[in-house]
mmCIF file of C-alpha atoms and ligand atoms in Angstrom:
data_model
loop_
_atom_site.group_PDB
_atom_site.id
_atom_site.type_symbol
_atom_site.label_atom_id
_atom_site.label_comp_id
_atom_site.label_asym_id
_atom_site.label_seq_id
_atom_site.Cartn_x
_atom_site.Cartn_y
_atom_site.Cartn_z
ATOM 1 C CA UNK A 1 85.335 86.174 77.698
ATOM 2 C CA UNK A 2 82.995 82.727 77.618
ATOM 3 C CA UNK A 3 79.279 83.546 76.455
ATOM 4 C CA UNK A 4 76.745 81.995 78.059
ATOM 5 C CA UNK A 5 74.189 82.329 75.566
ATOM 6 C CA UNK A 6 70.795 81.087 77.176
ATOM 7 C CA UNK A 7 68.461 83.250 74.896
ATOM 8 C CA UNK A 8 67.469 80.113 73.338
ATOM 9 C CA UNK A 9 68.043 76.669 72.587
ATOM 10 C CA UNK A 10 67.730 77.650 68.848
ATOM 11 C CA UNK A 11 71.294 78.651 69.142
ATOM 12 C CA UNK A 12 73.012 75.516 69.535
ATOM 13 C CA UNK A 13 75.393 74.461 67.032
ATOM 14 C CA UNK A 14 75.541 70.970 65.256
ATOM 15 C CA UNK A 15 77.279 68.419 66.993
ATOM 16 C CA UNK A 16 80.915 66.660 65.218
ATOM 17 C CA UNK A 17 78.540 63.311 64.302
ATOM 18 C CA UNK A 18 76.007 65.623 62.389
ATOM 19 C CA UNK A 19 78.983 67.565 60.395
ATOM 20 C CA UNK A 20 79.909 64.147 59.510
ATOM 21 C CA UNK A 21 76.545 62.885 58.661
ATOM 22 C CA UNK A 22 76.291 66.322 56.400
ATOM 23 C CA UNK A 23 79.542 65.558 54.704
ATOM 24 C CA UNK A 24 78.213 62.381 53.932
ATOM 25 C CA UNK A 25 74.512 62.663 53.610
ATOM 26 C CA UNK A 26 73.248 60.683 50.049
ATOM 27 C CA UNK A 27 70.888 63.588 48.270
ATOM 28 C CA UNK A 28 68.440 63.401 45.510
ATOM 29 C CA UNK A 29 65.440 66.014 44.719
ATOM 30 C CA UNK A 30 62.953 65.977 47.541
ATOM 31 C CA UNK A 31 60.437 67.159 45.519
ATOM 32 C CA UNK A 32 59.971 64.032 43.167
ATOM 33 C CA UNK A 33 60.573 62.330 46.694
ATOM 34 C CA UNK A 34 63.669 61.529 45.905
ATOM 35 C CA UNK A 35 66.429 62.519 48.691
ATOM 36 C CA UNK A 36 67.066 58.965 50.363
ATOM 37 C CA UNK A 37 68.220 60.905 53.467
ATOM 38 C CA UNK A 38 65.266 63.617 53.979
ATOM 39 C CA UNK A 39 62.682 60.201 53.081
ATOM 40 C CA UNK A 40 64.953 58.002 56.049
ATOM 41 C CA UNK A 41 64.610 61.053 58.197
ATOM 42 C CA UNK A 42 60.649 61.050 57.535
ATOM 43 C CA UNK A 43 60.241 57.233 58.324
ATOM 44 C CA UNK A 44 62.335 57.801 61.445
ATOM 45 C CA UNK A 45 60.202 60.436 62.155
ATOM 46 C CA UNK A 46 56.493 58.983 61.879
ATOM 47 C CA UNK A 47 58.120 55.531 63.612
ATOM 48 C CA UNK A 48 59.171 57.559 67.034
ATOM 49 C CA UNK A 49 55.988 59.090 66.878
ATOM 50 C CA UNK A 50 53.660 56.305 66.164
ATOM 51 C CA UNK A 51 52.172 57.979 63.268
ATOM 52 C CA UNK A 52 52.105 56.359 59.635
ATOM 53 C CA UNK A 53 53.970 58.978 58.015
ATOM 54 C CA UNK A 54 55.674 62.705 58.193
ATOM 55 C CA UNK A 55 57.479 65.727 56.170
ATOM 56 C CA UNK A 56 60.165 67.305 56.639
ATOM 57 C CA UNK A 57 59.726 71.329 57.071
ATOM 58 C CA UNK A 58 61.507 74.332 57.032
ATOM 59 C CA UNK A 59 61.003 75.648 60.301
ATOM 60 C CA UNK A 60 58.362 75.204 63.800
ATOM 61 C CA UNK A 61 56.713 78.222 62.336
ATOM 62 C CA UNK A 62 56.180 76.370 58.716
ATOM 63 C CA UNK A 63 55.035 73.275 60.420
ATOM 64 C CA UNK A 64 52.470 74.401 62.360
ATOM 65 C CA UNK A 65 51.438 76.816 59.635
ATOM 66 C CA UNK A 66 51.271 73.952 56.899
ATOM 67 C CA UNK A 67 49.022 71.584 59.367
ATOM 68 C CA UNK A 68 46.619 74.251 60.212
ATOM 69 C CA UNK A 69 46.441 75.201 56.369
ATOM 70 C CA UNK A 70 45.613 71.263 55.732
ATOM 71 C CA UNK A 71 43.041 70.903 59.020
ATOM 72 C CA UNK A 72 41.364 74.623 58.359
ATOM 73 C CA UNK A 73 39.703 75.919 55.114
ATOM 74 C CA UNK A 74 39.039 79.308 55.387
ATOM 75 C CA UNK A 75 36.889 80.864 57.402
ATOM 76 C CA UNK A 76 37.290 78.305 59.657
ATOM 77 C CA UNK A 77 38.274 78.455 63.225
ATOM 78 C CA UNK A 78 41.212 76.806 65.968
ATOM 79 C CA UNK A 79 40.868 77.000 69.059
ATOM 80 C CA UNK A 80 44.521 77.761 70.888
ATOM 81 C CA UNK A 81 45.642 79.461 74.100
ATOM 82 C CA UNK A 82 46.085 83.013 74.657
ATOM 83 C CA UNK A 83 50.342 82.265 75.425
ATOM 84 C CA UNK A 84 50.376 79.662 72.454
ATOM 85 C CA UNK A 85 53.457 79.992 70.149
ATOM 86 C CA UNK A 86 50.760 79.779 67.231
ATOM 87 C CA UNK A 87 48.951 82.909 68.486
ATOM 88 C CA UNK A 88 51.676 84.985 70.007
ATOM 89 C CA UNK A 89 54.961 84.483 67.740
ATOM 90 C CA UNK A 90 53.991 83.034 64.072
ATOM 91 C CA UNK A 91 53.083 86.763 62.403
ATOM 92 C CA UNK A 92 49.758 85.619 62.618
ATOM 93 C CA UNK A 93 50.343 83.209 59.780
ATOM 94 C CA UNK A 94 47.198 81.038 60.159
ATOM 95 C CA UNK A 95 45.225 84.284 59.483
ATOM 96 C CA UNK A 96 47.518 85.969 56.788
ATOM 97 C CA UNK A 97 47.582 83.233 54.586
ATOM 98 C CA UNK A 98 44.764 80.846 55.248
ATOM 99 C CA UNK A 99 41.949 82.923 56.615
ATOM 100 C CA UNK A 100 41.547 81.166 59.690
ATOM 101 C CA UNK A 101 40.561 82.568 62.515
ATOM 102 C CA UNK A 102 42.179 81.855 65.993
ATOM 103 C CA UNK A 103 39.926 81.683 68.842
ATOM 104 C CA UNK A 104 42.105 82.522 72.276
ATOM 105 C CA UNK A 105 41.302 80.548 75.752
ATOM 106 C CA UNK A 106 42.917 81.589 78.590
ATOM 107 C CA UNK A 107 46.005 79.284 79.193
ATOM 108 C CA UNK A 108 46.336 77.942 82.960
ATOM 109 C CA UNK A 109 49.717 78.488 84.196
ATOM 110 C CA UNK A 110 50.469 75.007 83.752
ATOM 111 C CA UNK A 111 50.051 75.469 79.738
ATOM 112 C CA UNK A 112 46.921 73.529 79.773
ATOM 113 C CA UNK A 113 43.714 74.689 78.715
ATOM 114 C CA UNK A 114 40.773 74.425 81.081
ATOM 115 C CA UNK A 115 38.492 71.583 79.359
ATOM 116 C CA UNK A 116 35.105 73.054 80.475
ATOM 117 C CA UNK A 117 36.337 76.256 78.425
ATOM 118 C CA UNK A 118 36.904 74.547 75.593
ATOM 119 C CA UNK A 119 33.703 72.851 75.219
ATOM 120 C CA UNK A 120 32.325 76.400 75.605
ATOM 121 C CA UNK A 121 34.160 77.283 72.795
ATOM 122 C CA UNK A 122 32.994 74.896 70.205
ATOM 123 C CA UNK A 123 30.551 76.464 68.378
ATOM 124 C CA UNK A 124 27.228 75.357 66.760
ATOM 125 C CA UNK A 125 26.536 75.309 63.361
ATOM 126 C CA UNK A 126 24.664 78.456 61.980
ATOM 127 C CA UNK A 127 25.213 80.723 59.196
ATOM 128 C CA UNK A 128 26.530 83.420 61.437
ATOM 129 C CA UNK A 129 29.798 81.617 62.970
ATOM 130 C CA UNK A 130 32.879 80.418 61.766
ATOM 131 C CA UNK A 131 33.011 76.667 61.648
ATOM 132 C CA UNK A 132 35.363 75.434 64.668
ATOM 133 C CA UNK A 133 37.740 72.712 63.265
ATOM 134 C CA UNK A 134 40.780 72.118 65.253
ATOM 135 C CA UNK A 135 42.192 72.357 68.632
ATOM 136 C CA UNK A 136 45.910 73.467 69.173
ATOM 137 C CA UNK A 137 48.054 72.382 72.220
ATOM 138 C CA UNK A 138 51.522 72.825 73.057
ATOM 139 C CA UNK A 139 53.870 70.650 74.721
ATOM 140 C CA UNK A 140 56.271 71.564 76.343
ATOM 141 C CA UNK A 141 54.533 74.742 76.696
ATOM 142 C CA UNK A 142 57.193 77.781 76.043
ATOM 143 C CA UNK A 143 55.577 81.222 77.627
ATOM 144 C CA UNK A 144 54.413 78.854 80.206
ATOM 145 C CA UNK A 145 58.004 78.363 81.392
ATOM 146 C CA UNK A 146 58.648 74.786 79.846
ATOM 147 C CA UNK A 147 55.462 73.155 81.362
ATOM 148 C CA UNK A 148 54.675 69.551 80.642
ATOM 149 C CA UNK A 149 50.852 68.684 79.144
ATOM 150 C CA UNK A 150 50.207 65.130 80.439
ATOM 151 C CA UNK A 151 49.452 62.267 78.272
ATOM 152 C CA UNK A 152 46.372 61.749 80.654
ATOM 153 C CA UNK A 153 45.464 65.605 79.836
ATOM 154 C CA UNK A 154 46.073 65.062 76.237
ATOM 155 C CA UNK A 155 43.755 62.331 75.781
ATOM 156 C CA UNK A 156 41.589 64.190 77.362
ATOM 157 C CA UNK A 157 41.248 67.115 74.930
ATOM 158 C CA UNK A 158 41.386 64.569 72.158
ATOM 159 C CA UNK A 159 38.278 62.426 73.519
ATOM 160 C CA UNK A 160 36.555 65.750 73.856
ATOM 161 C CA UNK A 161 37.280 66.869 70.381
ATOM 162 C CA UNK A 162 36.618 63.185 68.774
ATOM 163 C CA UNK A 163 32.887 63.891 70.153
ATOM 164 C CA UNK A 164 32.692 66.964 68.706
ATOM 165 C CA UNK A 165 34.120 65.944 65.177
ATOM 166 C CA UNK A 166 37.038 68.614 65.598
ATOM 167 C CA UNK A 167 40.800 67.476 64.975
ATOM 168 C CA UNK A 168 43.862 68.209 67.388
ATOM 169 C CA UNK A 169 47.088 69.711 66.612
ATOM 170 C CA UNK A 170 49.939 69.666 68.830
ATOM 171 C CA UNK A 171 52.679 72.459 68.449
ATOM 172 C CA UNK A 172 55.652 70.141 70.042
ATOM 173 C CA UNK A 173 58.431 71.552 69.007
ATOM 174 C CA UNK A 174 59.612 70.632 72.450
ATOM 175 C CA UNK A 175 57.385 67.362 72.692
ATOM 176 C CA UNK A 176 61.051 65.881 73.859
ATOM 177 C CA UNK A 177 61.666 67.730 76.364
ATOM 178 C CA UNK A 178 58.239 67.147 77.811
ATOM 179 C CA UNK A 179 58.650 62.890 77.012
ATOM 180 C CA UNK A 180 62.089 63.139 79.007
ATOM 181 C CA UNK A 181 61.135 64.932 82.047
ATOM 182 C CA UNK A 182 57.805 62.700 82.422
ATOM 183 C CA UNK A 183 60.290 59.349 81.486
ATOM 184 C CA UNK A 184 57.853 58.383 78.722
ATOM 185 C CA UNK A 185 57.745 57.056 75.714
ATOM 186 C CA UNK A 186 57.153 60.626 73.241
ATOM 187 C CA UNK A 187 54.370 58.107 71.659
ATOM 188 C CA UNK A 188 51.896 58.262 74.695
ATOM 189 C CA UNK A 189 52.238 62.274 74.867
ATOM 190 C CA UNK A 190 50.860 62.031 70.710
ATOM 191 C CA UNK A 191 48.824 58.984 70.582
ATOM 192 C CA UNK A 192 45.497 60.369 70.097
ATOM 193 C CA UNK A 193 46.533 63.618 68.063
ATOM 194 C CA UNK A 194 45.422 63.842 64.712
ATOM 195 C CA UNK A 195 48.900 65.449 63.957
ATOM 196 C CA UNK A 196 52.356 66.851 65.601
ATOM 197 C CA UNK A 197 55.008 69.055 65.006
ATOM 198 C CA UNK A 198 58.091 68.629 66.319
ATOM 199 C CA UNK A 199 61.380 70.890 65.822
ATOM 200 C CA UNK A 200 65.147 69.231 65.254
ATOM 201 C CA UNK A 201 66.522 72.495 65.645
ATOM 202 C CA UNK A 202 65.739 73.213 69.423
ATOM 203 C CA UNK A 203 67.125 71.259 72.281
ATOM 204 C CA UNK A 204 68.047 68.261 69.787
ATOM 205 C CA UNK A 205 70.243 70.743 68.243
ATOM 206 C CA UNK A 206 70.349 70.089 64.376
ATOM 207 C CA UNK A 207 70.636 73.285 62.584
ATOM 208 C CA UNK A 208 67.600 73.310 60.116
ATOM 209 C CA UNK A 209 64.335 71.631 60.168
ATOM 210 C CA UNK A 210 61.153 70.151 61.673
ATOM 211 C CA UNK A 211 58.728 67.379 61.516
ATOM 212 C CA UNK A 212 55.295 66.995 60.976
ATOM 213 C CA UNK A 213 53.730 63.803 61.389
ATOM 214 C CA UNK A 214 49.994 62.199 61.357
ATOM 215 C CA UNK A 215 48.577 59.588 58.744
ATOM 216 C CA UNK A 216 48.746 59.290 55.455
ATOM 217 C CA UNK A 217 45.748 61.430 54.077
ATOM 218 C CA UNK A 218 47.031 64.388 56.074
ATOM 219 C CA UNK A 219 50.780 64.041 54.808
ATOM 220 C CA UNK A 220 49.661 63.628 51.503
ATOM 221 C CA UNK A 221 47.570 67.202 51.383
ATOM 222 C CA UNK A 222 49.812 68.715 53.728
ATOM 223 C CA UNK A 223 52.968 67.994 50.939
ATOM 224 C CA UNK A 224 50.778 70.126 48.729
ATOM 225 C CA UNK A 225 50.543 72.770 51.275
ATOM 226 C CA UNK A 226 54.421 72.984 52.283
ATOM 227 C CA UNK A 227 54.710 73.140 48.237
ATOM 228 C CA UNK A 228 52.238 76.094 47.912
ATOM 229 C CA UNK A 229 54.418 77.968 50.728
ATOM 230 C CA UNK A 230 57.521 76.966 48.870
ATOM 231 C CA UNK A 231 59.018 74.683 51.264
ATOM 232 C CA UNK A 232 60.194 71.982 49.016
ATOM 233 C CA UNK A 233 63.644 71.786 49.089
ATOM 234 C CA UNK A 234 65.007 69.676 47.074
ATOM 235 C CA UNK A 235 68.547 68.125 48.357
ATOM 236 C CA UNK A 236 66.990 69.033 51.660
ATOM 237 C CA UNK A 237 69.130 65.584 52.676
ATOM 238 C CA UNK A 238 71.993 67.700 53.154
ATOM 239 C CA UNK A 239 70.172 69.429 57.092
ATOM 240 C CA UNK A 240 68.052 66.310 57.130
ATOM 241 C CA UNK A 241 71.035 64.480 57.845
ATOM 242 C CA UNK A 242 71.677 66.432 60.845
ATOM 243 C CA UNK A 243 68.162 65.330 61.961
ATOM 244 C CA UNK A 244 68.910 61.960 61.819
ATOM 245 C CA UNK A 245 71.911 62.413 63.978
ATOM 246 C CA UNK A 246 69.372 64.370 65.950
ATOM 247 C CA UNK A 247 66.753 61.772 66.521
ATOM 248 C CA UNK A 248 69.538 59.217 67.477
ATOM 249 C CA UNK A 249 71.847 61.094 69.619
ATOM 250 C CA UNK A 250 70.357 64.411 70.958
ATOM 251 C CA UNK A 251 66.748 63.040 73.013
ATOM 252 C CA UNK A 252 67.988 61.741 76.198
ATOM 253 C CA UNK A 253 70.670 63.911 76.849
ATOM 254 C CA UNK A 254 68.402 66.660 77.495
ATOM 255 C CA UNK A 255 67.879 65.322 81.167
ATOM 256 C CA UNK A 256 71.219 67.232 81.477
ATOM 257 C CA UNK A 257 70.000 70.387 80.135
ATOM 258 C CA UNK A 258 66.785 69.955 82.780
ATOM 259 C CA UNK A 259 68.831 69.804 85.596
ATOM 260 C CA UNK A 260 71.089 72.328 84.476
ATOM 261 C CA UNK A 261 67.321 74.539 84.103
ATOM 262 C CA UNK A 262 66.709 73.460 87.983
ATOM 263 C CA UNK A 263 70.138 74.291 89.239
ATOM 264 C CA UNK A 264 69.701 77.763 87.287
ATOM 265 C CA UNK A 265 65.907 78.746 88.975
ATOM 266 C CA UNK A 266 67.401 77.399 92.166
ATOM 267 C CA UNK A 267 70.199 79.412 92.162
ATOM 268 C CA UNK A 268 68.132 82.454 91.166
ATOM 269 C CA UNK A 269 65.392 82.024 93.681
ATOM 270 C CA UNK A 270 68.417 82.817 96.164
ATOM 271 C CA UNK A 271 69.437 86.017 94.595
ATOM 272 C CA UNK A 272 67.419 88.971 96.244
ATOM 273 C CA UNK A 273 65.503 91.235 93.785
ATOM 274 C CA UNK A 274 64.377 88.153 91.917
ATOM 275 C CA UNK A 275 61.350 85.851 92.239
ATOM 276 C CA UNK A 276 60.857 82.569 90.368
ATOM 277 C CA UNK A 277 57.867 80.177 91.201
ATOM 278 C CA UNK A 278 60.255 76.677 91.209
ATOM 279 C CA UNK A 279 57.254 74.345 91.006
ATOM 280 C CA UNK A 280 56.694 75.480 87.314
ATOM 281 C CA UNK A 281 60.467 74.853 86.156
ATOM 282 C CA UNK A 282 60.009 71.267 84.569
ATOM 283 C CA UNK A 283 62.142 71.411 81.154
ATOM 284 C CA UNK A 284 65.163 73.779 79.749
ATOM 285 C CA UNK A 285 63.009 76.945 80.145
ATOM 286 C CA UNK A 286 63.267 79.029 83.617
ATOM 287 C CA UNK A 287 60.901 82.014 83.258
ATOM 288 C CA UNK A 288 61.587 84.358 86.054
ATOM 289 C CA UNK A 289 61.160 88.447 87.094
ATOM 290 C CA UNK A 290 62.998 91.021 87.888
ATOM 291 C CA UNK A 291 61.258 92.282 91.310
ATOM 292 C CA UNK A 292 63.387 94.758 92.090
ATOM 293 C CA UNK A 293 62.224 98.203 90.060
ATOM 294 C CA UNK A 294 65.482 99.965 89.995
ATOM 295 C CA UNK A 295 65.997 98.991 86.471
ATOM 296 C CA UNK A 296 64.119 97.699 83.452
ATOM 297 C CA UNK A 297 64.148 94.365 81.892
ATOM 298 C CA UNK A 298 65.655 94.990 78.933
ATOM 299 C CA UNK A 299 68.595 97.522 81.047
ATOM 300 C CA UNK A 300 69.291 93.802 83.065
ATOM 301 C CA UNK A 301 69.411 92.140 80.033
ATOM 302 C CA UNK A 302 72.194 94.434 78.369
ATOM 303 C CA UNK A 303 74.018 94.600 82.094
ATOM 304 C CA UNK A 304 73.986 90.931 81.644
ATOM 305 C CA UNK A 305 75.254 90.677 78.446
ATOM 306 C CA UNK A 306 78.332 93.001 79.062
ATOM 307 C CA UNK A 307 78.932 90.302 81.793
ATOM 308 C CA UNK A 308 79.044 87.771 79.046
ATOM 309 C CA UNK A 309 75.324 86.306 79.877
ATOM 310 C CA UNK A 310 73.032 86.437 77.211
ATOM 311 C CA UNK A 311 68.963 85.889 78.276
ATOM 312 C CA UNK A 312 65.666 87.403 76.891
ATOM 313 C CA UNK A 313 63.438 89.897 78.524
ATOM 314 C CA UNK A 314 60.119 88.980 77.364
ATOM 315 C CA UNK A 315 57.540 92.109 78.326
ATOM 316 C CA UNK A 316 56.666 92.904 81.380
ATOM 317 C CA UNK A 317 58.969 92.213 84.231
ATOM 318 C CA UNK A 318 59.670 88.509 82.879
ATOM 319 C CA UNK A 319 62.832 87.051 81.602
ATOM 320 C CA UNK A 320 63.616 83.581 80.085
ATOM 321 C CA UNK A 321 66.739 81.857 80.090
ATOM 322 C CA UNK A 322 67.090 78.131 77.835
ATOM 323 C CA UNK A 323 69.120 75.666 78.787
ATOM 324 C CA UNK A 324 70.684 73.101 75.832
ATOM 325 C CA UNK A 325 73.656 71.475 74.504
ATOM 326 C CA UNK A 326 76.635 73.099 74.823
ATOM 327 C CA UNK A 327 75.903 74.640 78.189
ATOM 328 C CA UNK A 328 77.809 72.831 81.374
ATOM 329 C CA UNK A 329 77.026 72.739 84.599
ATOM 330 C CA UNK A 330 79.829 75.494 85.004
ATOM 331 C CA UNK A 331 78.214 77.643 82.960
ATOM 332 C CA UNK A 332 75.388 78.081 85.218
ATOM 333 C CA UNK A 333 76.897 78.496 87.661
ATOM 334 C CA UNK A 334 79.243 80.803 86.449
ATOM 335 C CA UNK A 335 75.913 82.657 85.062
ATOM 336 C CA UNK A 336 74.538 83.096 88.516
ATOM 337 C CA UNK A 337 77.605 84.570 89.851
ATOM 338 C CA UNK A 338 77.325 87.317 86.935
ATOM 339 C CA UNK A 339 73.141 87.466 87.529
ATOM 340 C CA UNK A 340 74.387 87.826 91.421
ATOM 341 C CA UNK A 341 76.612 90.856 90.994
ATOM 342 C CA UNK A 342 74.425 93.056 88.856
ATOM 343 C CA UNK A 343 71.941 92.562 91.061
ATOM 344 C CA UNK A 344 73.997 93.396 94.226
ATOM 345 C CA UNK A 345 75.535 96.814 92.779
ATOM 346 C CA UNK A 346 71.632 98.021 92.035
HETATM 347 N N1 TLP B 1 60.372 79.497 69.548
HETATM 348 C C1 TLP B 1 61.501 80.390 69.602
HETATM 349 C C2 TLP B 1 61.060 81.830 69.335
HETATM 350 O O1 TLP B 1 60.233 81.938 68.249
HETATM 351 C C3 TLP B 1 60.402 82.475 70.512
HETATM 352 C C4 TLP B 1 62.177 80.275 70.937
HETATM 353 O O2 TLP B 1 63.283 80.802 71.060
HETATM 354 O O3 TLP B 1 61.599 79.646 71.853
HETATM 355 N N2 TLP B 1 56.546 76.400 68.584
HETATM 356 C C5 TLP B 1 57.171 76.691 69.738
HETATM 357 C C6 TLP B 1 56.590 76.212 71.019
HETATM 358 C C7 TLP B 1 58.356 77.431 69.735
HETATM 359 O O4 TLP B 1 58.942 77.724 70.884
HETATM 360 C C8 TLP B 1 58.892 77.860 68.489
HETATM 361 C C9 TLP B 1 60.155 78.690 68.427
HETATM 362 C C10 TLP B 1 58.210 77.526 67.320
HETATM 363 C C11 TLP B 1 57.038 76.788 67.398
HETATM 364 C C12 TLP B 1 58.671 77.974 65.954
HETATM 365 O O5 TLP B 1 59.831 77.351 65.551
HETATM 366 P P1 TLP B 1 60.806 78.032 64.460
HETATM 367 O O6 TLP B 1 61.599 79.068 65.211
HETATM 368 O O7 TLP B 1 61.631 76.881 63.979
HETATM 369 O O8 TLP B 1 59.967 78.606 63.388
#
């Protein structure tokens, strides 16, 4: 039996150009900055992005927990939204190991955060608050379904936080996704941010790595903090290669995994027993629920899966399902006949 496996886009595998590129990839030790193909990966990297420089990390997770660790001393505070990857899903890194404390807005359903809340946020200096440093946005927003933050909306945070002497972090580990569906350059979605983290091993389907980029100060103290969480990696060129394949190869297909995403939410907006809001399926990610109360989440996710579908339930009646490489346009619809009869023998 064909999986579909739409749990994530994390699960794609590496493309035949980046097993090549692996087999071939020049190495040296990263840590004396020395791997020609992890340093041609970071000057890719802070090019695409407009920024004067990047590293090469581990994971999303160490990315955004190395830039908040170089923005945030501690005691300090970022303000993020309550459905941010950075609050919800990182072990509550930030706090664990850098003693900074998160302050939750409410995300709007369109993964923004309202800008009058935010300015209520800020917080005056006086001996009895933590001192509010840094704003964190994500684009494309996951638990939002996927949704797109504007580069009009982004500059507007950024303006907001430039007054206020406060810096700006953007978790976009999808920030490709978002530049695709919007048909910009990824450049105008970062322009103003004082730094970005993006992940190779999502939709551009590399097997190992992210990104962080911003200028050279904040690569330069942020190298010292991916060191004291031990990501240096020495021949790291051997997955960096992959990225490079990534970069070049991987960004504009993902149109195709978009409209694979709206054929999906379409298709399951027809199935009775299911109810999707379509006007907030932008990316790869279809968030949707499971209406009908004769069985649980998680029991529709296993009925699924013996049907050879594999999504997530993700609390309450919500499920998500991830588009990516490797998935055809017959495999959705091939998923929504499967989704179609375990909903019809309920
Ligand atoms: N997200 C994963 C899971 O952790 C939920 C997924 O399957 O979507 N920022 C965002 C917006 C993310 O979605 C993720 C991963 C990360 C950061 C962390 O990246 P990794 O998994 O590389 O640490």
């Amino acid at each position: 039996m064909r999986i579909i496996d739409l749990r994530s886009d994390t699960v794609t595998l590496p493309t035949p150009a980046m097993r090549e590129a692996i087999y071939q990839a020049e190495v040296g030790d990263d840590v004396f900055g020395e791997d020609p193909t992890v340093n041609q990966l970071e000057e890719m990297a802070a090019q695409r992005m407009g920024k004067e420089a990047a590293l090469y990390v581990a994971s999303g997770t160490m990315g955004n927990l190395v830039s908040l660790l170089t923005h945030c001393g501690r005691g300090d505070e970022f303000i993020v939204g309550h459905l941010a990857h950075t609050f919800l899903y990182e072990a509550g890194g930030p706090a664990a190991l850098g003693g900074i404390h998160p302050r939750t807005l409410l995300n709007q359903p369109d993964g923004t955060l309202d800008l009058a809340d935010i300015e209520a946020a800020i917080r005056a200096e006086n001996i009895h608050f933590p001192r509010t440093r840094l704003i964190c946005l994500e684009n494309t927003h996951n638990r939002c379904g996927g949704a797109v933050l504007t580069p009009e909306y982004t500059k507007s945070v950024c303006q907001l936080a430039q007054r206020d002497g406060l810096a700006v972090h953007l978790d976009g580990a999808r920030v490709f996704n978002a530049a695709v569906a919007l048909g910009v350059d990824v450049k105008d979605l970062v322009e103003d941010v004082d730094s970005v983290m993006f992940c190779l091993s999502k939709g551009l389907s590399a097997p190992v790595g992210s990104v962080i980029c911003g200028d050279e100060e904040f690569i330069y103290e942020a190298r010292r903090n991916r060191k004291i969480v031990g990501g240096g990696m020495r021949q790291a060129g051997i997955i960096a290669a992959a990225g490079i394949v990534a970069l070049e190869q991987m960004v504009d297909r993902q149109a195709e995994d978009h409209a694979n995403a709206r054929r999906l939410a379409e298709g399951l907006a027809e199935i009775p027993g299911l109810a999707i809001n379509l006007d907030r399926v932008q990316t790869n990610i279809v968030i949707f629920e499971l209406a009908s109360e004769r069985l649980t989440p998680a029991e529709f996710e296993a009925r699924l899966s013996e049907g050879g579908v594999k999504l997530l339930a993700m609390g309450g009646r919500g499920l998500r399902a991830v588009t990516h490489y490797g998935i055809e346009a017959d495999d959705i619809e091939a998923a929504l006949a499967v989704v179609g009869e375990v909903m019809e023998q309920l």
